[in-house]
Short mmCIF file of C-alpha atoms and ligand atoms in Angstrom, two decimals:
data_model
loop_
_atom_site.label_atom_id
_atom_site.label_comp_id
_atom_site.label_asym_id
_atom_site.label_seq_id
_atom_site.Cartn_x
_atom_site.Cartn_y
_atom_site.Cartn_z
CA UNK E 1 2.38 -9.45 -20.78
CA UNK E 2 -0.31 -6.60 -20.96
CA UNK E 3 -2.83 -6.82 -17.99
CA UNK E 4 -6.60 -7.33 -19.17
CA UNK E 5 -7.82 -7.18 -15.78
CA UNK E 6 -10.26 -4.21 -16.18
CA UNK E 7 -9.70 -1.07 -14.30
CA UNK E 8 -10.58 -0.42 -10.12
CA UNK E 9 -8.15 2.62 -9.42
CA UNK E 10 -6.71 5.47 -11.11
CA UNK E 11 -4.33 7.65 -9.10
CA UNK E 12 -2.75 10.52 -11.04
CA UNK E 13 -0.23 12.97 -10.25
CA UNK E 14 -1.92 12.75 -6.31
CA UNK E 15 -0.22 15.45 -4.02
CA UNK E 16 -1.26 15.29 -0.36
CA UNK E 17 0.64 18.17 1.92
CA UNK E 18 1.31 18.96 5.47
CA UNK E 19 0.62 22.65 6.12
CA UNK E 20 2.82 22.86 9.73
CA UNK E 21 3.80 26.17 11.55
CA UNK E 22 7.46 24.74 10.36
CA UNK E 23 6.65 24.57 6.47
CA UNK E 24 5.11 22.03 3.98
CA UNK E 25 5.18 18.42 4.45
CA UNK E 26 5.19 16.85 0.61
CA UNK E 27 3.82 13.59 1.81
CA UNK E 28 2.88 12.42 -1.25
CA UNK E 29 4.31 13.92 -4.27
CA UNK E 30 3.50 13.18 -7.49
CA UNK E 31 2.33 9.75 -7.39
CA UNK E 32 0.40 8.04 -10.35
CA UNK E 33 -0.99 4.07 -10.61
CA UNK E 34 -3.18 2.04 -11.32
CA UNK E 35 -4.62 -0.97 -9.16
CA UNK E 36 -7.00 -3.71 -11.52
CA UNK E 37 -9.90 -5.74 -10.53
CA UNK E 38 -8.23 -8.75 -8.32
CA UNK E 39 -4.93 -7.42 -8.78
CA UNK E 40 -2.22 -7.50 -5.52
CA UNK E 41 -0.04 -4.42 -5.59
CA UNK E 42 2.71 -4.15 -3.01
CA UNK E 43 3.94 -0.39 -1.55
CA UNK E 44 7.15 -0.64 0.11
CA UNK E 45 9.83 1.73 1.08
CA UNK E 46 10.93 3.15 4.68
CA UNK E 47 9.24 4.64 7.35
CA UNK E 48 8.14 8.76 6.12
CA UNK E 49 8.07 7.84 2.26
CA UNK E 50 4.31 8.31 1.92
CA UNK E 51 2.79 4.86 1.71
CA UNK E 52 0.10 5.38 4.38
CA UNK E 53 -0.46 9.09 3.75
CA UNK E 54 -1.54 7.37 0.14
CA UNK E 55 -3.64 5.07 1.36
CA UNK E 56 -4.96 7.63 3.54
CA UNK E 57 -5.93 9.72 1.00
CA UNK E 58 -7.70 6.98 -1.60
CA UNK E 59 -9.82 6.78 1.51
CA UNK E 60 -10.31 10.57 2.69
CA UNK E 61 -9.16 9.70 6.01
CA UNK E 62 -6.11 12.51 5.92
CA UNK E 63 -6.23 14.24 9.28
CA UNK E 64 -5.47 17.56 9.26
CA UNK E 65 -3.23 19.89 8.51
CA UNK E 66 -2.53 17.48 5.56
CA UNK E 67 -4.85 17.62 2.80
CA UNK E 68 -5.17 17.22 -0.45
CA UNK E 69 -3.83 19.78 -2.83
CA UNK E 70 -4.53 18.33 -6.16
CA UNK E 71 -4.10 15.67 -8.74
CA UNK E 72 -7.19 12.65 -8.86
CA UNK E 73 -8.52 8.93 -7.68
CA UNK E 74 -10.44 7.47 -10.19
CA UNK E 75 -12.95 4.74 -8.63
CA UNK E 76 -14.44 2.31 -11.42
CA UNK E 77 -17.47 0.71 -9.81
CA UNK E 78 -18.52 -2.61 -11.04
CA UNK E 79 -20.89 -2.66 -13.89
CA UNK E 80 -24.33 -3.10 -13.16
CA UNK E 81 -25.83 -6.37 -13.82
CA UNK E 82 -28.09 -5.00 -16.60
CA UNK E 83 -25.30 -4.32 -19.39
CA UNK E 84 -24.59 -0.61 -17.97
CA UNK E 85 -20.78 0.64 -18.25
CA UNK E 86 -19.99 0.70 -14.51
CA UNK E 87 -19.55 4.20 -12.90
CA UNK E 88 -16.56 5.86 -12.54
CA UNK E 89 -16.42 8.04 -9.21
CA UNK E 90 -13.55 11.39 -9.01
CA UNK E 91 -12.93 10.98 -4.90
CA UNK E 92 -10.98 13.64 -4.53
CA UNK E 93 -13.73 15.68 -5.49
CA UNK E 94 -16.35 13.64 -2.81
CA UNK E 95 -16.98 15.39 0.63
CA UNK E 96 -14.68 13.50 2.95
CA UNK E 97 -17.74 13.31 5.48
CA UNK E 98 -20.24 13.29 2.67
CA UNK E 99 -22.58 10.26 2.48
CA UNK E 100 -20.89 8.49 -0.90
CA UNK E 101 -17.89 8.76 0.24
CA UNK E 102 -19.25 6.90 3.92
CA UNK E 103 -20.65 4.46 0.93
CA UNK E 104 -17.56 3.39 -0.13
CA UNK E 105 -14.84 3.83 2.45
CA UNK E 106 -16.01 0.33 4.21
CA UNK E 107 -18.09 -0.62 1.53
CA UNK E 108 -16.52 -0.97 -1.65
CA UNK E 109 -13.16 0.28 -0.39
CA UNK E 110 -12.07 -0.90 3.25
CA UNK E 111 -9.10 -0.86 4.94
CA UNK E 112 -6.63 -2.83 7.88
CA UNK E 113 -4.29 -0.98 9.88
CA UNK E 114 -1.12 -2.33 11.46
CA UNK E 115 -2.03 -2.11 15.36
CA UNK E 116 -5.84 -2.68 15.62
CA UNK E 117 -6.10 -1.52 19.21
CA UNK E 118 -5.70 1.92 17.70
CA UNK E 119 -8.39 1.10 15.69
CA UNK E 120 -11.28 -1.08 17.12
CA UNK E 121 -13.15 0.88 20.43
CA UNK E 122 -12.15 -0.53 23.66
CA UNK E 123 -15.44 -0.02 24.92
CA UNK E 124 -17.65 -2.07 22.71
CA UNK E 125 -17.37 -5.69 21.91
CA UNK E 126 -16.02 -6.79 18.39
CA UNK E 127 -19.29 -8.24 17.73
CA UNK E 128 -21.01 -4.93 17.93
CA UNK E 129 -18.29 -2.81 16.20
CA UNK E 130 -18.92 -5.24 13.29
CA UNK E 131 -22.39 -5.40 12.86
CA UNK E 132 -22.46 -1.12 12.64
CA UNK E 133 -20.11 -1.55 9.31
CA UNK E 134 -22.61 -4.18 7.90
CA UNK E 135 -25.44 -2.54 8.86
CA UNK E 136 -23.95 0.95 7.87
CA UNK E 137 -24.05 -0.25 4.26
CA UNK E 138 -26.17 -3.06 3.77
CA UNK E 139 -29.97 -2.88 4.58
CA UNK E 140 -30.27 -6.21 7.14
CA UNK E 141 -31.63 -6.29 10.45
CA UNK E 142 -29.60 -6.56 13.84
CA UNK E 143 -30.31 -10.23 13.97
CA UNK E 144 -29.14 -10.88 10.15
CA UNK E 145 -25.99 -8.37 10.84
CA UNK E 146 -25.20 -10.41 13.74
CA UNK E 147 -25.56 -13.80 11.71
CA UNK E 148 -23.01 -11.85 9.01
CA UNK E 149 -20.66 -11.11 11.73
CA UNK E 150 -20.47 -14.66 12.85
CA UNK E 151 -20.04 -15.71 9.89
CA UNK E 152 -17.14 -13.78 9.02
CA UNK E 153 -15.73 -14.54 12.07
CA UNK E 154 -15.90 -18.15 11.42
CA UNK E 155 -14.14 -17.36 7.55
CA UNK E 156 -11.12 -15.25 9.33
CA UNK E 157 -10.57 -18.72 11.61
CA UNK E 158 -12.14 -17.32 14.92
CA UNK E 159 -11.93 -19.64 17.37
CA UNK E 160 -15.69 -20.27 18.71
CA UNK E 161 -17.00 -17.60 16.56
CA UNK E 162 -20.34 -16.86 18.37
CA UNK E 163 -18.95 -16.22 21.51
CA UNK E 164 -16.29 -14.28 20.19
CA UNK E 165 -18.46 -11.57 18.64
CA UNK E 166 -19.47 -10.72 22.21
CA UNK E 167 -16.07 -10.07 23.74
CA UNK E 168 -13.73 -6.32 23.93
CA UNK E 169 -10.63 -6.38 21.91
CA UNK E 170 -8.87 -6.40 25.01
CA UNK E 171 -10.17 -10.03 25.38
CA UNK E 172 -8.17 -10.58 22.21
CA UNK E 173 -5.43 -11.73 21.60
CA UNK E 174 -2.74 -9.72 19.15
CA UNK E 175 -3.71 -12.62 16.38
CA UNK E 176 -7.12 -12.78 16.85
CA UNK E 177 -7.96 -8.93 17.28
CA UNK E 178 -5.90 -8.29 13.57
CA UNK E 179 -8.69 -11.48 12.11
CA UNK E 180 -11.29 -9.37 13.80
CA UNK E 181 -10.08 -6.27 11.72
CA UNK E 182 -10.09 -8.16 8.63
CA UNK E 183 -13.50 -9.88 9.58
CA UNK E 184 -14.94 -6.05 9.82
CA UNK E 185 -12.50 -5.10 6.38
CA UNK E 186 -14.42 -7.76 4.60
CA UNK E 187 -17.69 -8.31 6.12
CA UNK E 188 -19.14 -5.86 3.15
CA UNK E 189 -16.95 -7.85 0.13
CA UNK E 190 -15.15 -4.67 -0.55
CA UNK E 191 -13.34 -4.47 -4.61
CA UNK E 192 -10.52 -3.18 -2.51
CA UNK E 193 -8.73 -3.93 0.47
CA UNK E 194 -5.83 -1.68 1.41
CA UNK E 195 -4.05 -3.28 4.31
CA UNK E 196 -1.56 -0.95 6.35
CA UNK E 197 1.57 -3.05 7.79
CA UNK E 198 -1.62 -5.79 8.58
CA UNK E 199 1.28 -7.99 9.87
CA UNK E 200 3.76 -5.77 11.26
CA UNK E 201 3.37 -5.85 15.13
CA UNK E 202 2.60 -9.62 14.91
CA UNK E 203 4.24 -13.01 15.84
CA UNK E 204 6.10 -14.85 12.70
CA UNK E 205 3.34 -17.83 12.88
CA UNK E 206 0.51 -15.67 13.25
CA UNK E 207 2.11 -13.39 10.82
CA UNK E 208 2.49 -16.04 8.27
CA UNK E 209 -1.57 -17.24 9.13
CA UNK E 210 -2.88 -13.79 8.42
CA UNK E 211 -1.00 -13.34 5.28
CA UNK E 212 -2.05 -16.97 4.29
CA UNK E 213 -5.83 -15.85 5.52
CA UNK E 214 -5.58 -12.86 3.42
CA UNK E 215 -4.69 -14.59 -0.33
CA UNK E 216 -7.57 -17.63 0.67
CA UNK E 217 -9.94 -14.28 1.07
CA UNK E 218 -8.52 -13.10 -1.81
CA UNK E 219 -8.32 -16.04 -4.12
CA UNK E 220 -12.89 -16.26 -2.82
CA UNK E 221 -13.84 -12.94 -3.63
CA UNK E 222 -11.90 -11.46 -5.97
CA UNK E 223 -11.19 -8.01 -4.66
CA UNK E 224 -7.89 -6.42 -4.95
CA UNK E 225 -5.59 -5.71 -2.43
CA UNK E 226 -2.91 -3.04 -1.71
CA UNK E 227 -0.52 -4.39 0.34
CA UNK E 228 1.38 -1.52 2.37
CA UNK E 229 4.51 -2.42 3.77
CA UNK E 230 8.49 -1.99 4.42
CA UNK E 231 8.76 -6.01 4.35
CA UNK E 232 10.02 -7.02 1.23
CA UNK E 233 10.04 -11.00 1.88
CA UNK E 234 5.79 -10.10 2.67
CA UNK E 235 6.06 -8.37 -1.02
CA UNK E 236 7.76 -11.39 -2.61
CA UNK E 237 4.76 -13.91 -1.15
CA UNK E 238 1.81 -11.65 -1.43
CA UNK E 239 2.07 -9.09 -4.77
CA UNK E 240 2.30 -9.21 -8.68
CA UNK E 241 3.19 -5.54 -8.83
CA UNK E 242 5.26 -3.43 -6.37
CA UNK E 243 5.88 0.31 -5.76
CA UNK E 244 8.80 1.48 -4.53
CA UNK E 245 8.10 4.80 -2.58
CA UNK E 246 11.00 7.48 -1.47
CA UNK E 247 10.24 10.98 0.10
CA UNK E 248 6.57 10.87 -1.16
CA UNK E 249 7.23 9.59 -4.90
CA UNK E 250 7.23 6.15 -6.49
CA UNK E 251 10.35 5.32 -8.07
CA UNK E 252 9.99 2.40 -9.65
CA UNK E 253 7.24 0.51 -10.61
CA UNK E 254 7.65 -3.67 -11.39
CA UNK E 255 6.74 -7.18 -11.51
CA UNK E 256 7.24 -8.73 -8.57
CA UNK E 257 9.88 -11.24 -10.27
CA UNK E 258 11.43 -7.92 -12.14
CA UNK E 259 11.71 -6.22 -8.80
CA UNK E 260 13.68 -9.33 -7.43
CA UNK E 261 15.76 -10.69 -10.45
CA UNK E 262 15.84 -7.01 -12.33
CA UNK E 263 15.47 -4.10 -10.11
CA UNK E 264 16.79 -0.76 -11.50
CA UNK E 265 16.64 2.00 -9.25
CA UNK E 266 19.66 2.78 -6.88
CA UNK E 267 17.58 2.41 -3.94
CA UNK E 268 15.54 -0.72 -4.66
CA UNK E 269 18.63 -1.94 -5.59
CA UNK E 270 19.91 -1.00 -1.60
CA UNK E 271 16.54 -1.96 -0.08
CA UNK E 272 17.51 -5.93 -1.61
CA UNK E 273 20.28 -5.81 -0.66
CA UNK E 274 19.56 -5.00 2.93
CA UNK E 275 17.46 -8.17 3.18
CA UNK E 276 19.32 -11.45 5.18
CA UNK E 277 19.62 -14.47 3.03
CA UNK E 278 19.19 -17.92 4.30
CA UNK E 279 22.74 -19.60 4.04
CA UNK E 280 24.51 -16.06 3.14
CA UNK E 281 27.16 -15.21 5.25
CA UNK E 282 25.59 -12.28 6.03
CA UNK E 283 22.99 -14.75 8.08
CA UNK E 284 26.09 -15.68 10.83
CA UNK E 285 28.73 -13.11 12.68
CA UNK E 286 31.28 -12.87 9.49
CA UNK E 287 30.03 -10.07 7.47
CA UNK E 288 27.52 -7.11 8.31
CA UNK E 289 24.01 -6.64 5.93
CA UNK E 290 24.43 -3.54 4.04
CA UNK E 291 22.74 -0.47 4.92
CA UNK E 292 22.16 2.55 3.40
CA UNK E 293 23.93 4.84 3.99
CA UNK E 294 22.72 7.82 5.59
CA UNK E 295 19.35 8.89 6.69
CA UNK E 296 15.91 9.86 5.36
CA UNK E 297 16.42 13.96 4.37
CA UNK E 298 14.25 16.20 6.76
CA UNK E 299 10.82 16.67 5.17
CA UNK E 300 10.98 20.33 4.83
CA UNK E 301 14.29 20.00 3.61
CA UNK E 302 14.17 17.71 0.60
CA UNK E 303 17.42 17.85 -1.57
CA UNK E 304 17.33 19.71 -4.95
CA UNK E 305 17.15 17.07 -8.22
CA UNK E 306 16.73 13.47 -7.50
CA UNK E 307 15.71 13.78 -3.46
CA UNK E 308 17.85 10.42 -3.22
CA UNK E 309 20.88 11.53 -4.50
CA UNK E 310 22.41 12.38 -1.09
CA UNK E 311 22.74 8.55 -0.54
CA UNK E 312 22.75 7.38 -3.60
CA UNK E 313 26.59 5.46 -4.79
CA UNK E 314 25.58 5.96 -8.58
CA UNK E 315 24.88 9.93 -8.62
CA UNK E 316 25.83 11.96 -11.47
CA UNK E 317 27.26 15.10 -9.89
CA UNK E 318 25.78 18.11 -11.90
CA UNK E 319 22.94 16.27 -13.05
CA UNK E 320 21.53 14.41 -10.73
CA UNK E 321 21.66 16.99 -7.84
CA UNK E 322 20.09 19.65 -10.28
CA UNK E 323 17.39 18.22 -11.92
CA UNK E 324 14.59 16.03 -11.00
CA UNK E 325 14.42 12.60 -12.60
CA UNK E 326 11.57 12.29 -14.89
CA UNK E 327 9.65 8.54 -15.20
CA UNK E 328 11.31 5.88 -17.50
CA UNK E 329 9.18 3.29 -19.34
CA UNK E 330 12.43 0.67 -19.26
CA UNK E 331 9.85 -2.09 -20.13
CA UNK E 332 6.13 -2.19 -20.64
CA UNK E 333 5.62 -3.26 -16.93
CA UNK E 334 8.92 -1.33 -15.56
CA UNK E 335 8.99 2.01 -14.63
CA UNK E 336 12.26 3.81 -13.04
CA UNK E 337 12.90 7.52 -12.03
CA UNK E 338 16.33 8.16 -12.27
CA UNK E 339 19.22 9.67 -14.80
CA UNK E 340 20.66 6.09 -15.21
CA UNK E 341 17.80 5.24 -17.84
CA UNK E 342 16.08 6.89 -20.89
CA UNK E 343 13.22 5.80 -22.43
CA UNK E 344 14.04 4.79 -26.08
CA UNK E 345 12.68 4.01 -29.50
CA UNK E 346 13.34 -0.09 -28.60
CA UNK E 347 12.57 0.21 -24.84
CA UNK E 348 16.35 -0.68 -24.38
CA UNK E 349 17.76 0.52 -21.12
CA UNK E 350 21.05 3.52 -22.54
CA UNK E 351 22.86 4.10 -19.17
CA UNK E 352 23.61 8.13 -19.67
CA UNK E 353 27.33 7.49 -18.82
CA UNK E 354 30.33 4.30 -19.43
CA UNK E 355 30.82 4.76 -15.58
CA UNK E 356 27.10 4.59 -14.98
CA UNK E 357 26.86 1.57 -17.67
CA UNK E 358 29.49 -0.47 -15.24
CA UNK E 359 27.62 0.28 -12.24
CA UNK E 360 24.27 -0.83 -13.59
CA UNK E 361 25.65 -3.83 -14.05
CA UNK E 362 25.44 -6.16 -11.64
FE1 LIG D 401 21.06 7.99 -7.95
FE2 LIG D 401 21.01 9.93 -9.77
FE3 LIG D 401 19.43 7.82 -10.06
FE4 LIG D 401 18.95 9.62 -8.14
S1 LIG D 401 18.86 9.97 -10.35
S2 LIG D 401 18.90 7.42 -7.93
S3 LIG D 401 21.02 10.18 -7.55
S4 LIG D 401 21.68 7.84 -10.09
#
């Protein structure tokens, strides 16, 4: 079913690079989507395939030597009350430093990492590192700001909320200083949230708290969210759309039920498959979870053609280590990039090959 949802991002063809004394670094290569209002879209793939370097760059946050090199981010504002089409801002064309771009990185556009301790200052209390961001972009006074800040401390399920805006995250605990981040991600109702790994170096309980925290936020002010992360059970809870990343491009794009019950890429296929099952076999000592096989290729060294063919069980010799897989519409709301699939006239899936057609099958 077609989306209605209007529009809040627009990513095209986005290439962010690594100039190093060792070569280029494609971090992101390629990649094109498209995030609605109040829509949850998941990013997963391993470690290196670009997900934060993407993230990084929707908020100009890339540290050099990566930059930029081309392709655009499309930010739809929210129409104006008065009947006005909303704007629509280019951000790769915004001065990283420049003062709307400081307008809507934390204000209509914030962001969580995964370890907060990296990211809040040990030297002032949360309190205080929360009332800058509300103060930064809305036009209160300390005492209001510090009224906000309780306040959002109290929504994020802060224990004893006043007194908690006046202690260091090193107070914290691991639990409370991630609500703290979120507190600070929200406290200026941001149309997007991008949340790095928010869950990754937590607990299981507080893990499953902050996740269920997160859709309650959600569900009350209606922003998106673009949920980064190599967990696929996280995907399966928290997204309607996923992204499957490898060496800096998306490969597939899908429902989140698609991505489960119909995946079509090679390597989402492996990435399932890697995933232990309650009351599988796999779960107890008689069989091993599949891995796949070999490693991540070197970044300056990506392979000619489809970069995954190295590891991939389903390769086309001749073809697939030749050319580069263009993107396959195999439904309106699936994408894939591999030889296995054409696009055609009926939106059918045509396997190129018989011996492909048997392994697509599952
Ligand atoms: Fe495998 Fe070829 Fe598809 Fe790449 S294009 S995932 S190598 S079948």
């Amino acid at each position: 079913m077609t989306d209605t949802r209007p529009l809040l991002l627009e990513v095209e063809d986005l290439k962010t690079y690594f100039y190093l004394d060792e070569g280029v670094v494609r971090a992101v290569d390629g990649v094109s989507f498209t995030i609605r209002r109040g829509q949850t879209v998941g990013v997963v793939g391993e470690s290196g395939c670009g997900k934060s370097i993407t993230a990084r760059s929707i908020m100009q946050i890339v540290r050099p030597p990566g930059r930029i090199v081309s392709g655009s981010i499309r930010f739809h504002r929210a129409p104006p009350s008065n009947g006005n089409p909303g704007e629509v801002i280019e951000i790769t064309k915004l001065d990283p430093m420049g003062k709307p771009m400081r307008m809507i990185r934390g204000g209509e556009i914030s962001m969580v990492f995964q370890e907060p301790m990296t990211s809040l200052s040990p030297v002032h209390t949360v309190g205080d590192q929360i009332m800058e961001a509300i103060m930064l972009h809305q036009s209160v006074s300390k005492e209001e700001a510090r009224r906000l800040a309780i306040h959002m401390f109290s929504k994020v399920g802060m224990q004893q909320p006043a007194r908690t805006v006046d202690r260091y995250p090193h107070q914290l605990s691991g639990g409370m200083r991630q609500r703290a981040m979120i507190a600070m991600a929200l406290s200026c109702t941001p149309s997007l949230l991008i949340a790095d790994e928010p869950t990754t170096a937590l607990d299981v309980t507080t893990e499953a708290q902050i996740l269920q925290l997160m859709r309650d936020l959600q569900r009350e002010l209606g922003m998106a969210i673009m949920f980064i992360t190599h967990n696929l059970g996280v995907v399966a809870q928290m997204t309607e759309v996923v992204m499957v990343m490898y060496m800096g491009r998306i490969v597939e794009t899908a429902t989140v039920d698609d991505l489960f019950y119909a995946p079509k890429h090679p390597y989402t296929r492996l990435l399932l498959k890697a995933i232990p099952k309650l009351g599988s076999k796999a779960m107890g000592t008689a069989t091993r979870l599949e891995s796949i096989k070999g490693t991540v290729p070197h970044p300056y060294a990506i392979p000619r053609g489809c970069p995954f063919h190295p590891r991939c069980g389903d390769m086309i010799p001749g073809v697939c280590d030749a050319v580069e897989p263009p993107v396959v519409n195999v439904s309106d709301t699936q994408t894939v990039r591999c030889h296995l699939y054409q696009s055609a006239p009926s939106r059918d899936v045509i396997p190129l090959t018989p011996q492909s057609a048997a392994k697509v099958e599952h």
